[in-house]
Amino acid sequence: MSRWHPSALDELSGRSVLVTGANSGLGLAASAALVRAGARVLMAVRDPERGRAAIDTLPGGPGTAELVTLDLADLTSVRFAAADVRERTGDRLDALLNNAGVAMGPLLHTTDGFELQIGTNHLGPAALTWQLMPALRGAGAPDRPSRVVTTSSLGHRSAALDVDDLGWEHRRYRPTAAYGASKLANLLFAAELDRRLRLSGDPVVSVAAHPGMTESQLLGNGLQRGGSLAAQLSRPLDRLLTQPVEDGVAPQLAALASPVHGGDYLGPTGVGEIHGPPGPARRSKPAQDPDLAARLWRVTAHVTGVRPDPE
């Protein structure tokens, strides 16, 4: 795995890939790499105008990717986006890269009333994944299964997840703790999805990835929403430690294109998993808790009202 290179994306030529949060940062870098590899790229964005501007920057310019309007903080938007993708692809989607996220902002809520970070980073992507499963199943084959790539973060390692209080209604809200919890939820969801896919025998694999410390607009967007003092003070350190987004996206691309097994978790292999070529990443102990993963799966289905697939 340490020798994996983005040129392996040639294996995705002609395949359909949906990338969420595709108009900037890691999502835009992933979209550009996939376009260069010949994939059919569907770029999911909240703002179509910004999405069109992003497409203009891709290799080949306008017409090289397709826009899908998606706001993960709005379950109605998620439902419409899933239906749009299924119709466009004829229920044949080769890969879903759940990349979009928010970080470190004040206590805000989604359209449906969920705390913004758990809603955008976990609940929305989970609902999207479940509703796209027929298309992922339709494109997969035993010798070339479709893939769901869920993006987590180093921030999950110090996090705890209270499944009974996802909205921070009974605890003092802390932006960094809420972000870490949402990233822990990503890993738990990816693991439970993998377990259920193995049981169902569907030709789909679930893997996860994290970008290490990478330049992106994630922290900046959180600060614009009035992020915590800790998040603001971390900005100089963030600039010092981060790697270019073109390097940070490598684990996600490896999760999409390199040989993997269901349940794998990839990240940079350098010291502290901050930088370096992609390879196996370390999970915290809570991220390896199958009972917690199963509980989160059930609670996610209950609060979103979306039927899990596979059940």
PDB file of C-alpha atoms in Angstrom:
ATOM      1  CA  MET A   1       0.000   0.000   0.000  1.00  0.00           C
ATOM      2  CA  SER A   2       2.849   2.437   0.775  1.00  0.00           C
ATOM      3  CA  ARG A   3       3.821   2.307  -2.889  1.00  0.00           C
ATOM      4  CA  TRP A   4       0.337   3.123  -4.114  1.00  0.00           C
ATOM      5  CA  HIS A   5       0.225   6.066  -6.510  1.00  0.00           C
ATOM      6  CA  PRO A   6      -2.754   8.035  -7.896  1.00  0.00           C
ATOM      7  CA  SER A   7      -1.897   6.677 -11.347  1.00  0.00           C
ATOM      8  CA  ALA A   8      -3.760   3.569 -10.163  1.00  0.00           C
ATOM      9  CA  LEU A   9      -6.899   5.598 -10.745  1.00  0.00           C
ATOM     10  CA  ASP A  10      -6.671   4.391 -14.347  1.00  0.00           C
ATOM     11  CA  GLU A  11      -8.596   1.415 -13.015  1.00  0.00           C
ATOM     12  CA  LEU A  12     -11.622   3.723 -12.614  1.00  0.00           C
ATOM     13  CA  SER A  13     -11.756   4.752 -16.263  1.00  0.00           C
ATOM     14  CA  GLY A  14     -15.367   4.843 -17.382  1.00  0.00           C
ATOM     15  CA  ARG A  15     -16.729   4.330 -13.887  1.00  0.00           C
ATOM     16  CA  SER A  16     -19.192   6.644 -12.110  1.00  0.00           C
ATOM     17  CA  VAL A  17     -18.095   8.278  -8.860  1.00  0.00           C
ATOM     18  CA  LEU A  18     -20.077  10.655  -6.639  1.00  0.00           C
ATOM     19  CA  VAL A  19     -17.944  13.045  -4.557  1.00  0.00           C
ATOM     20  CA  THR A  20     -19.608  15.112  -1.848  1.00  0.00           C
ATOM     21  CA  GLY A  21     -18.231  18.515  -0.863  1.00  0.00           C
ATOM     22  CA  ALA A  22     -16.650  18.648  -4.295  1.00  0.00           C
ATOM     23  CA  ASN A  23     -16.322  22.378  -4.919  1.00  0.00           C
ATOM     24  CA  SER A  24     -13.228  22.949  -2.732  1.00  0.00           C
ATOM     25  CA  GLY A  25     -10.464  21.325  -0.710  1.00  0.00           C
ATOM     26  CA  LEU A  26     -10.178  17.556  -0.694  1.00  0.00           C
ATOM     27  CA  GLY A  27     -13.372  17.087  -2.683  1.00  0.00           C
ATOM     28  CA  LEU A  28     -12.159  19.272  -5.527  1.00  0.00           C
ATOM     29  CA  ALA A  29      -8.735  17.606  -5.514  1.00  0.00           C
ATOM     30  CA  ALA A  30     -10.354  14.168  -5.637  1.00  0.00           C
ATOM     31  CA  SER A  31     -12.664  15.269  -8.448  1.00  0.00           C
ATOM     32  CA  ALA A  32      -9.740  16.585 -10.492  1.00  0.00           C
ATOM     33  CA  ALA A  33      -7.795  13.340 -10.055  1.00  0.00           C
ATOM     34  CA  LEU A  34     -10.821  11.267 -11.025  1.00  0.00           C
ATOM     35  CA  VAL A  35     -11.475  13.386 -14.114  1.00  0.00           C
ATOM     36  CA  ARG A  36      -7.867  12.935 -15.197  1.00  0.00           C
ATOM     37  CA  ALA A  37      -8.356   9.184 -14.809  1.00  0.00           C
ATOM     38  CA  GLY A  38     -11.359   9.201 -17.124  1.00  0.00           C
ATOM     39  CA  ALA A  39     -14.042   8.567 -14.517  1.00  0.00           C
ATOM     40  CA  ARG A  40     -17.534   9.969 -14.807  1.00  0.00           C
ATOM     41  CA  VAL A  41     -17.492  12.376 -11.858  1.00  0.00           C
ATOM     42  CA  LEU A  42     -20.646  13.633 -10.198  1.00  0.00           C
ATOM     43  CA  MET A  43     -19.760  16.568  -7.963  1.00  0.00           C
ATOM     44  CA  ALA A  44     -22.209  17.055  -5.109  1.00  0.00           C
ATOM     45  CA  VAL A  45     -22.299  20.675  -3.901  1.00  0.00           C
ATOM     46  CA  ARG A  46     -24.592  22.910  -1.871  1.00  0.00           C
ATOM     47  CA  ASP A  47     -24.182  25.937  -4.144  1.00  0.00           C
ATOM     48  CA  PRO A  48     -24.498  25.234  -7.896  1.00  0.00           C
ATOM     49  CA  GLU A  49     -22.824  28.526  -8.789  1.00  0.00           C
ATOM     50  CA  ARG A  50     -19.735  27.630  -6.767  1.00  0.00           C
ATOM     51  CA  GLY A  51     -19.928  24.147  -8.215  1.00  0.00           C
ATOM     52  CA  ARG A  52     -19.834  25.463 -11.785  1.00  0.00           C
ATOM     53  CA  ALA A  53     -16.860  27.652 -10.902  1.00  0.00           C
ATOM     54  CA  ALA A  54     -15.111  24.574  -9.486  1.00  0.00           C
ATOM     55  CA  ILE A  55     -15.743  22.584 -12.659  1.00  0.00           C
ATOM     56  CA  ASP A  56     -14.096  25.362 -14.660  1.00  0.00           C
ATOM     57  CA  THR A  57     -10.855  24.620 -12.788  1.00  0.00           C
ATOM     58  CA  LEU A  58     -10.858  20.894 -13.603  1.00  0.00           C
ATOM     59  CA  PRO A  59      -8.686  19.349 -16.333  1.00  0.00           C
ATOM     60  CA  GLY A  60     -10.658  19.927 -19.511  1.00  0.00           C
ATOM     61  CA  GLY A  61     -12.815  22.655 -17.977  1.00  0.00           C
ATOM     62  CA  PRO A  62     -16.602  22.942 -18.397  1.00  0.00           C
ATOM     63  CA  GLY A  63     -18.425  19.739 -19.235  1.00  0.00           C
ATOM     64  CA  THR A  64     -15.859  17.428 -17.652  1.00  0.00           C
ATOM     65  CA  ALA A  65     -17.990  16.710 -14.570  1.00  0.00           C
ATOM     66  CA  GLU A  66     -21.638  16.840 -13.570  1.00  0.00           C
ATOM     67  CA  LEU A  67     -23.182  18.833 -10.748  1.00  0.00           C
ATOM     68  CA  VAL A  68     -25.523  17.363  -8.168  1.00  0.00           C
ATOM     69  CA  THR A  69     -27.178  19.760  -5.734  1.00  0.00           C
ATOM     70  CA  LEU A  70     -26.809  18.374  -2.220  1.00  0.00           C
ATOM     71  CA  ASP A  71     -27.067  19.916   1.225  1.00  0.00           C
ATOM     72  CA  LEU A  72     -26.197  17.258   3.790  1.00  0.00           C
ATOM     73  CA  ALA A  73     -27.712  19.449   6.504  1.00  0.00           C
ATOM     74  CA  ASP A  74     -31.143  18.998   4.919  1.00  0.00           C
ATOM     75  CA  LEU A  75     -32.572  15.472   4.662  1.00  0.00           C
ATOM     76  CA  THR A  76     -35.029  16.564   1.974  1.00  0.00           C
ATOM     77  CA  SER A  77     -32.077  17.705  -0.141  1.00  0.00           C
ATOM     78  CA  VAL A  78     -30.363  14.379   0.560  1.00  0.00           C
ATOM     79  CA  ARG A  79     -33.415  12.468  -0.644  1.00  0.00           C
ATOM     80  CA  PHE A  80     -33.706  14.495  -3.847  1.00  0.00           C
ATOM     81  CA  ALA A  81     -29.967  14.197  -4.542  1.00  0.00           C
ATOM     82  CA  ALA A  82     -30.034  10.417  -4.111  1.00  0.00           C
ATOM     83  CA  ALA A  83     -32.989  10.136  -6.478  1.00  0.00           C
ATOM     84  CA  ASP A  84     -31.217  12.399  -8.989  1.00  0.00           C
ATOM     85  CA  VAL A  85     -28.046  10.295  -8.921  1.00  0.00           C
ATOM     86  CA  ARG A  86     -29.960   7.045  -9.240  1.00  0.00           C
ATOM     87  CA  GLU A  87     -31.853   8.366 -12.256  1.00  0.00           C
ATOM     88  CA  ARG A  88     -28.773   9.804 -13.991  1.00  0.00           C
ATOM     89  CA  THR A  89     -26.714   6.674 -13.529  1.00  0.00           C
ATOM     90  CA  GLY A  90     -29.475   4.197 -14.264  1.00  0.00           C
ATOM     91  CA  ASP A  91     -28.938   2.762 -10.778  1.00  0.00           C
ATOM     92  CA  ARG A  92     -25.282   2.057 -11.502  1.00  0.00           C
ATOM     93  CA  LEU A  93     -22.936   4.009  -9.230  1.00  0.00           C
ATOM     94  CA  ASP A  94     -19.442   2.561  -8.904  1.00  0.00           C
ATOM     95  CA  ALA A  95     -18.238   4.580  -5.927  1.00  0.00           C
ATOM     96  CA  LEU A  96     -19.424   7.076  -3.344  1.00  0.00           C
ATOM     97  CA  LEU A  97     -16.862   9.306  -1.647  1.00  0.00           C
ATOM     98  CA  ASN A  98     -18.455  10.759   1.478  1.00  0.00           C
ATOM     99  CA  ASN A  99     -16.057  13.683   1.814  1.00  0.00           C
ATOM    100  CA  ALA A 100     -18.093  16.765   2.770  1.00  0.00           C
ATOM    101  CA  GLY A 101     -18.027  18.009   6.330  1.00  0.00           C
ATOM    102  CA  VAL A 102     -18.042  20.948   8.711  1.00  0.00           C
ATOM    103  CA  ALA A 103     -15.820  21.585  11.709  1.00  0.00           C
ATOM    104  CA  MET A 104     -15.363  23.600  14.888  1.00  0.00           C
ATOM    105  CA  GLY A 105     -18.307  25.954  14.595  1.00  0.00           C
ATOM    106  CA  PRO A 106     -20.630  27.222  17.333  1.00  0.00           C
ATOM    107  CA  LEU A 107     -23.778  25.356  18.293  1.00  0.00           C
ATOM    108  CA  LEU A 108     -25.935  25.500  15.186  1.00  0.00           C
ATOM    109  CA  HIS A 109     -28.581  23.178  13.827  1.00  0.00           C
ATOM    110  CA  THR A 110     -29.470  21.593  10.527  1.00  0.00           C
ATOM    111  CA  THR A 111     -32.752  22.138   8.727  1.00  0.00           C
ATOM    112  CA  ASP A 112     -34.107  19.073  10.519  1.00  0.00           C
ATOM    113  CA  GLY A 113     -32.983  20.261  13.950  1.00  0.00           C
ATOM    114  CA  PHE A 114     -29.821  18.175  14.431  1.00  0.00           C
ATOM    115  CA  GLU A 115     -26.614  19.610  15.851  1.00  0.00           C
ATOM    116  CA  LEU A 116     -24.807  20.819  12.739  1.00  0.00           C
ATOM    117  CA  GLN A 117     -21.625  18.747  12.962  1.00  0.00           C
ATOM    118  CA  ILE A 118     -23.224  15.365  13.672  1.00  0.00           C
ATOM    119  CA  GLY A 119     -25.969  16.206  11.198  1.00  0.00           C
ATOM    120  CA  THR A 120     -23.681  17.201   8.332  1.00  0.00           C
ATOM    121  CA  ASN A 121     -20.784  14.846   9.004  1.00  0.00           C
ATOM    122  CA  HIS A 122     -22.679  11.684   9.922  1.00  0.00           C
ATOM    123  CA  LEU A 123     -26.477  11.736   9.676  1.00  0.00           C
ATOM    124  CA  GLY A 124     -26.631  13.263   6.195  1.00  0.00           C
ATOM    125  CA  PRO A 125     -23.940  10.989   4.712  1.00  0.00           C
ATOM    126  CA  ALA A 126     -25.517   7.912   6.325  1.00  0.00           C
ATOM    127  CA  ALA A 127     -28.909   8.779   4.845  1.00  0.00           C
ATOM    128  CA  LEU A 128     -27.319   9.428   1.458  1.00  0.00           C
ATOM    129  CA  THR A 129     -25.413   6.129   1.524  1.00  0.00           C
ATOM    130  CA  TRP A 130     -28.498   4.110   2.418  1.00  0.00           C
ATOM    131  CA  GLN A 131     -30.573   5.744  -0.315  1.00  0.00           C
ATOM    132  CA  LEU A 132     -27.845   5.188  -2.916  1.00  0.00           C
ATOM    133  CA  MET A 133     -27.316   1.540  -2.047  1.00  0.00           C
ATOM    134  CA  PRO A 134     -29.520   0.253  -4.913  1.00  0.00           C
ATOM    135  CA  ALA A 135     -27.278   2.115  -7.383  1.00  0.00           C
ATOM    136  CA  LEU A 136     -24.091   0.909  -5.686  1.00  0.00           C
ATOM    137  CA  ARG A 137     -25.419  -2.635  -5.650  1.00  0.00           C
ATOM    138  CA  GLY A 138     -26.412  -2.321  -9.297  1.00  0.00           C
ATOM    139  CA  ALA A 139     -22.913  -1.363 -10.437  1.00  0.00           C
ATOM    140  CA  GLY A 140     -21.026  -3.845  -8.288  1.00  0.00           C
ATOM    141  CA  ALA A 141     -19.864  -7.307  -9.230  1.00  0.00           C
ATOM    142  CA  PRO A 142     -18.218 -10.082  -7.169  1.00  0.00           C
ATOM    143  CA  ASP A 143     -14.872  -9.486  -8.878  1.00  0.00           C
ATOM    144  CA  ARG A 144     -15.198  -5.680  -8.850  1.00  0.00           C
ATOM    145  CA  PRO A 145     -17.441  -4.490  -6.038  1.00  0.00           C
ATOM    146  CA  SER A 146     -18.620  -0.916  -5.743  1.00  0.00           C
ATOM    147  CA  ARG A 147     -17.145   1.143  -2.918  1.00  0.00           C
ATOM    148  CA  VAL A 148     -18.360   3.457  -0.212  1.00  0.00           C
ATOM    149  CA  VAL A 149     -15.526   5.586   1.168  1.00  0.00           C
ATOM    150  CA  THR A 150     -16.278   7.405   4.426  1.00  0.00           C
ATOM    151  CA  THR A 151     -13.939  10.209   5.468  1.00  0.00           C
ATOM    152  CA  SER A 152     -12.951  10.366   9.125  1.00  0.00           C
ATOM    153  CA  SER A 153     -10.240  12.360  10.903  1.00  0.00           C
ATOM    154  CA  LEU A 154      -7.420  12.152  13.408  1.00  0.00           C
ATOM    155  CA  GLY A 155      -9.859  14.041  15.611  1.00  0.00           C
ATOM    156  CA  HIS A 156     -11.794  10.844  16.286  1.00  0.00           C
ATOM    157  CA  ARG A 157      -9.005   9.464  18.493  1.00  0.00           C
ATOM    158  CA  SER A 158      -9.711  11.647  21.506  1.00  0.00           C
ATOM    159  CA  ALA A 159     -13.467  11.590  21.032  1.00  0.00           C
ATOM    160  CA  ALA A 160     -16.358   9.910  22.789  1.00  0.00           C
ATOM    161  CA  LEU A 161     -19.828   9.394  21.335  1.00  0.00           C
ATOM    162  CA  ASP A 162     -23.016   9.609  23.385  1.00  0.00           C
ATOM    163  CA  VAL A 163     -25.517   7.880  21.115  1.00  0.00           C
ATOM    164  CA  ASP A 164     -28.346   8.943  23.438  1.00  0.00           C
ATOM    165  CA  ASP A 165     -27.409  12.633  23.162  1.00  0.00           C
ATOM    166  CA  LEU A 166     -26.218  13.168  19.589  1.00  0.00           C
ATOM    167  CA  GLY A 167     -27.559  16.719  19.667  1.00  0.00           C
ATOM    168  CA  TRP A 168     -25.699  17.847  22.820  1.00  0.00           C
ATOM    169  CA  GLU A 169     -28.986  18.699  24.481  1.00  0.00           C
ATOM    170  CA  HIS A 170     -27.969  17.339  27.896  1.00  0.00           C
ATOM    171  CA  ARG A 171     -24.282  18.313  27.942  1.00  0.00           C
ATOM    172  CA  ARG A 172     -22.308  21.510  27.586  1.00  0.00           C
ATOM    173  CA  TYR A 173     -21.579  21.900  23.896  1.00  0.00           C
ATOM    174  CA  ARG A 174     -17.908  21.989  22.938  1.00  0.00           C
ATOM    175  CA  PRO A 175     -17.107  22.464  19.233  1.00  0.00           C
ATOM    176  CA  THR A 176     -13.962  20.327  19.174  1.00  0.00           C
ATOM    177  CA  ALA A 177     -15.643  17.514  21.122  1.00  0.00           C
ATOM    178  CA  ALA A 178     -18.662  17.616  18.815  1.00  0.00           C
ATOM    179  CA  TYR A 179     -16.406  17.456  15.765  1.00  0.00           C
ATOM    180  CA  GLY A 180     -14.463  14.509  17.164  1.00  0.00           C
ATOM    181  CA  ALA A 181     -17.705  12.715  17.985  1.00  0.00           C
ATOM    182  CA  SER A 182     -18.937  13.152  14.425  1.00  0.00           C
ATOM    183  CA  LYS A 183     -15.683  11.743  13.055  1.00  0.00           C
ATOM    184  CA  LEU A 184     -15.895   8.798  15.453  1.00  0.00           C
ATOM    185  CA  ALA A 185     -19.422   8.261  14.176  1.00  0.00           C
ATOM    186  CA  ASN A 186     -18.015   8.115  10.630  1.00  0.00           C
ATOM    187  CA  LEU A 187     -15.739   5.209  11.534  1.00  0.00           C
ATOM    188  CA  LEU A 188     -18.440   3.379  13.437  1.00  0.00           C
ATOM    189  CA  PHE A 189     -20.854   3.768  10.533  1.00  0.00           C
ATOM    190  CA  ALA A 190     -18.281   2.540   8.013  1.00  0.00           C
ATOM    191  CA  ALA A 191     -17.566  -0.524  10.178  1.00  0.00           C
ATOM    192  CA  GLU A 192     -21.214  -1.406  10.688  1.00  0.00           C
ATOM    193  CA  LEU A 193     -21.914  -0.910   6.993  1.00  0.00           C
ATOM    194  CA  ASP A 194     -19.068  -3.302   6.241  1.00  0.00           C
ATOM    195  CA  ARG A 195     -20.436  -5.890   8.671  1.00  0.00           C
ATOM    196  CA  ARG A 196     -23.912  -5.767   7.161  1.00  0.00           C
ATOM    197  CA  LEU A 197     -22.610  -5.881   3.593  1.00  0.00           C
ATOM    198  CA  ARG A 198     -20.673  -9.045   4.433  1.00  0.00           C
ATOM    199  CA  LEU A 199     -23.839 -10.610   5.819  1.00  0.00           C
ATOM    200  CA  SER A 200     -25.956  -9.569   2.830  1.00  0.00           C
ATOM    201  CA  GLY A 201     -23.381 -10.658   0.264  1.00  0.00           C
ATOM    202  CA  ASP A 202     -23.927  -7.484  -1.745  1.00  0.00           C
ATOM    203  CA  PRO A 203     -21.118  -6.603  -4.213  1.00  0.00           C
ATOM    204  CA  VAL A 204     -20.235  -3.429  -2.297  1.00  0.00           C
ATOM    205  CA  VAL A 205     -17.384  -2.760   0.135  1.00  0.00           C
ATOM    206  CA  SER A 206     -17.224  -0.137   2.859  1.00  0.00           C
ATOM    207  CA  VAL A 207     -13.863   1.450   3.654  1.00  0.00           C
ATOM    208  CA  ALA A 208     -12.775   4.615   5.462  1.00  0.00           C
ATOM    209  CA  ALA A 209      -9.947   7.097   5.080  1.00  0.00           C
ATOM    210  CA  HIS A 210      -8.539  10.196   6.708  1.00  0.00           C
ATOM    211  CA  PRO A 211      -6.300  12.924   5.217  1.00  0.00           C
ATOM    212  CA  GLY A 212      -3.947  13.496   8.143  1.00  0.00           C
ATOM    213  CA  MET A 213      -3.225  17.190   8.585  1.00  0.00           C
ATOM    214  CA  THR A 214      -4.171  18.770   5.284  1.00  0.00           C
ATOM    215  CA  GLU A 215      -4.803  22.282   4.062  1.00  0.00           C
ATOM    216  CA  SER A 216      -8.486  22.682   3.381  1.00  0.00           C
ATOM    217  CA  GLN A 217     -11.332  25.115   3.967  1.00  0.00           C
ATOM    218  CA  LEU A 218     -12.866  22.969   6.690  1.00  0.00           C
ATOM    219  CA  LEU A 219     -11.413  24.829   9.680  1.00  0.00           C
ATOM    220  CA  GLY A 220     -11.736  28.208   7.979  1.00  0.00           C
ATOM    221  CA  ASN A 221     -15.420  27.638   7.311  1.00  0.00           C
ATOM    222  CA  GLY A 222     -15.923  26.743  10.952  1.00  0.00           C
ATOM    223  CA  LEU A 223     -14.215  29.942  12.054  1.00  0.00           C
ATOM    224  CA  GLN A 224     -16.420  31.966   9.734  1.00  0.00           C
ATOM    225  CA  ARG A 225     -19.419  30.536  11.567  1.00  0.00           C
ATOM    226  CA  GLY A 226     -17.957  31.872  14.821  1.00  0.00           C
ATOM    227  CA  GLY A 227     -15.807  28.949  15.902  1.00  0.00           C
ATOM    228  CA  SER A 228     -14.392  28.467  19.367  1.00  0.00           C
ATOM    229  CA  LEU A 229     -11.367  30.281  20.750  1.00  0.00           C
ATOM    230  CA  ALA A 230      -9.466  26.967  20.696  1.00  0.00           C
ATOM    231  CA  ALA A 231     -10.197  26.571  17.006  1.00  0.00           C
ATOM    232  CA  GLN A 232      -9.076  30.133  16.309  1.00  0.00           C
ATOM    233  CA  LEU A 233      -5.839  29.656  18.243  1.00  0.00           C
ATOM    234  CA  SER A 234      -5.140  26.438  16.343  1.00  0.00           C
ATOM    235  CA  ARG A 235      -5.019  28.239  12.984  1.00  0.00           C
ATOM    236  CA  PRO A 236      -1.258  29.105  13.060  1.00  0.00           C
ATOM    237  CA  LEU A 237      -0.392  25.544  14.135  1.00  0.00           C
ATOM    238  CA  ASP A 238      -2.688  24.194  11.442  1.00  0.00           C
ATOM    239  CA  ARG A 239      -0.824  26.189   8.797  1.00  0.00           C
ATOM    240  CA  LEU A 240       2.516  24.964  10.106  1.00  0.00           C
ATOM    241  CA  LEU A 241       1.662  21.257  10.180  1.00  0.00           C
ATOM    242  CA  THR A 242      -0.615  20.762   7.201  1.00  0.00           C
ATOM    243  CA  GLN A 243       0.345  19.187   3.904  1.00  0.00           C
ATOM    244  CA  PRO A 244      -0.926  20.322   0.487  1.00  0.00           C
ATOM    245  CA  VAL A 245      -4.389  19.107  -0.383  1.00  0.00           C
ATOM    246  CA  GLU A 246      -2.980  17.254  -3.404  1.00  0.00           C
ATOM    247  CA  ASP A 247      -1.073  15.033  -0.945  1.00  0.00           C
ATOM    248  CA  GLY A 248      -3.787  14.864   1.679  1.00  0.00           C
ATOM    249  CA  VAL A 249      -6.329  13.444  -0.741  1.00  0.00           C
ATOM    250  CA  ALA A 250      -4.166  10.374  -1.443  1.00  0.00           C
ATOM    251  CA  PRO A 251      -5.743   8.133   1.252  1.00  0.00           C
ATOM    252  CA  GLN A 252      -9.224   8.827  -0.107  1.00  0.00           C
ATOM    253  CA  LEU A 253      -8.088   8.078  -3.647  1.00  0.00           C
ATOM    254  CA  ALA A 254      -6.337   4.927  -2.457  1.00  0.00           C
ATOM    255  CA  ALA A 255      -9.542   3.857  -0.738  1.00  0.00           C
ATOM    256  CA  LEU A 256     -11.348   4.356  -4.047  1.00  0.00           C
ATOM    257  CA  ALA A 257      -8.829   2.702  -6.351  1.00  0.00           C
ATOM    258  CA  SER A 258      -6.220   0.540  -4.638  1.00  0.00           C
ATOM    259  CA  PRO A 259      -6.699  -3.092  -3.564  1.00  0.00           C
ATOM    260  CA  VAL A 260      -8.676  -2.982  -0.312  1.00  0.00           C
ATOM    261  CA  HIS A 261     -10.746  -5.199   1.916  1.00  0.00           C
ATOM    262  CA  GLY A 262     -14.079  -4.240   3.382  1.00  0.00           C
ATOM    263  CA  GLY A 263     -13.570  -2.505   6.705  1.00  0.00           C
ATOM    264  CA  ASP A 264     -10.121  -1.104   5.871  1.00  0.00           C
ATOM    265  CA  TYR A 265      -9.150   2.317   7.211  1.00  0.00           C
ATOM    266  CA  LEU A 266      -6.465   4.258   5.351  1.00  0.00           C
ATOM    267  CA  GLY A 267      -4.464   7.350   6.217  1.00  0.00           C
ATOM    268  CA  PRO A 268      -0.967   8.844   5.878  1.00  0.00           C
ATOM    269  CA  THR A 269       1.759   6.492   7.093  1.00  0.00           C
ATOM    270  CA  GLY A 270       4.228   9.107   8.348  1.00  0.00           C
ATOM    271  CA  VAL A 271       4.846   9.978  11.988  1.00  0.00           C
ATOM    272  CA  GLY A 272       1.554  10.469  13.777  1.00  0.00           C
ATOM    273  CA  GLU A 273      -0.325   9.811  10.518  1.00  0.00           C
ATOM    274  CA  ILE A 274       0.027  13.509   9.773  1.00  0.00           C
ATOM    275  CA  HIS A 275       1.835  13.227   6.421  1.00  0.00           C
ATOM    276  CA  GLY A 276       3.080  10.486   4.141  1.00  0.00           C
ATOM    277  CA  PRO A 277       1.882   7.970   1.566  1.00  0.00           C
ATOM    278  CA  PRO A 278      -1.384   6.147   2.239  1.00  0.00           C
ATOM    279  CA  GLY A 279      -1.533   2.945   4.219  1.00  0.00           C
ATOM    280  CA  PRO A 280      -3.346   1.339   7.175  1.00  0.00           C
ATOM    281  CA  ALA A 281      -4.505   3.827   9.807  1.00  0.00           C
ATOM    282  CA  ARG A 282      -5.102   3.379  13.529  1.00  0.00           C
ATOM    283  CA  ARG A 283      -8.544   3.428  15.106  1.00  0.00           C
ATOM    284  CA  SER A 284      -9.289   4.430  18.678  1.00  0.00           C
ATOM    285  CA  LYS A 285     -10.740   1.817  21.013  1.00  0.00           C
ATOM    286  CA  PRO A 286     -14.288   3.269  20.822  1.00  0.00           C
ATOM    287  CA  ALA A 287     -14.070   3.159  17.009  1.00  0.00           C
ATOM    288  CA  GLN A 288     -13.599  -0.619  17.285  1.00  0.00           C
ATOM    289  CA  ASP A 289     -16.670  -1.178  19.481  1.00  0.00           C
ATOM    290  CA  PRO A 290     -19.187  -3.288  17.510  1.00  0.00           C
ATOM    291  CA  ASP A 291     -21.958  -2.728  20.042  1.00  0.00           C
ATOM    292  CA  LEU A 292     -21.560   1.041  19.825  1.00  0.00           C
ATOM    293  CA  ALA A 293     -21.557   0.818  16.023  1.00  0.00           C
ATOM    294  CA  ALA A 294     -24.776  -1.203  16.009  1.00  0.00           C
ATOM    295  CA  ARG A 295     -26.458   1.208  18.425  1.00  0.00           C
ATOM    296  CA  LEU A 296     -25.430   4.189  16.301  1.00  0.00           C
ATOM    297  CA  TRP A 297     -26.820   2.463  13.202  1.00  0.00           C
ATOM    298  CA  ARG A 298     -30.213   1.973  14.862  1.00  0.00           C
ATOM    299  CA  VAL A 299     -30.361   5.482  16.315  1.00  0.00           C
ATOM    300  CA  THR A 300     -29.350   7.007  12.979  1.00  0.00           C
ATOM    301  CA  ALA A 301     -32.184   5.186  11.228  1.00  0.00           C
ATOM    302  CA  HIS A 302     -34.642   6.288  13.914  1.00  0.00           C
ATOM    303  CA  VAL A 303     -33.782   9.990  13.961  1.00  0.00           C
ATOM    304  CA  THR A 304     -33.434  10.373  10.183  1.00  0.00           C
ATOM    305  CA  GLY A 305     -36.445   8.260   9.308  1.00  0.00           C
ATOM    306  CA  VAL A 306     -34.431   6.614   6.539  1.00  0.00           C
ATOM    307  CA  ARG A 307     -34.572   2.847   6.121  1.00  0.00           C
ATOM    308  CA  PRO A 308     -31.113   1.299   6.413  1.00  0.00           C
ATOM    309  CA  ASP A 309     -29.783  -0.620   3.442  1.00  0.00           C
ATOM    310  CA  PRO A 310     -28.677  -3.323   3.994  1.00  0.00           C
ATOM    311  CA  GLU A 311     -30.855  -3.810   7.068  1.00  0.00           C
TER     312      GLU A 311
END
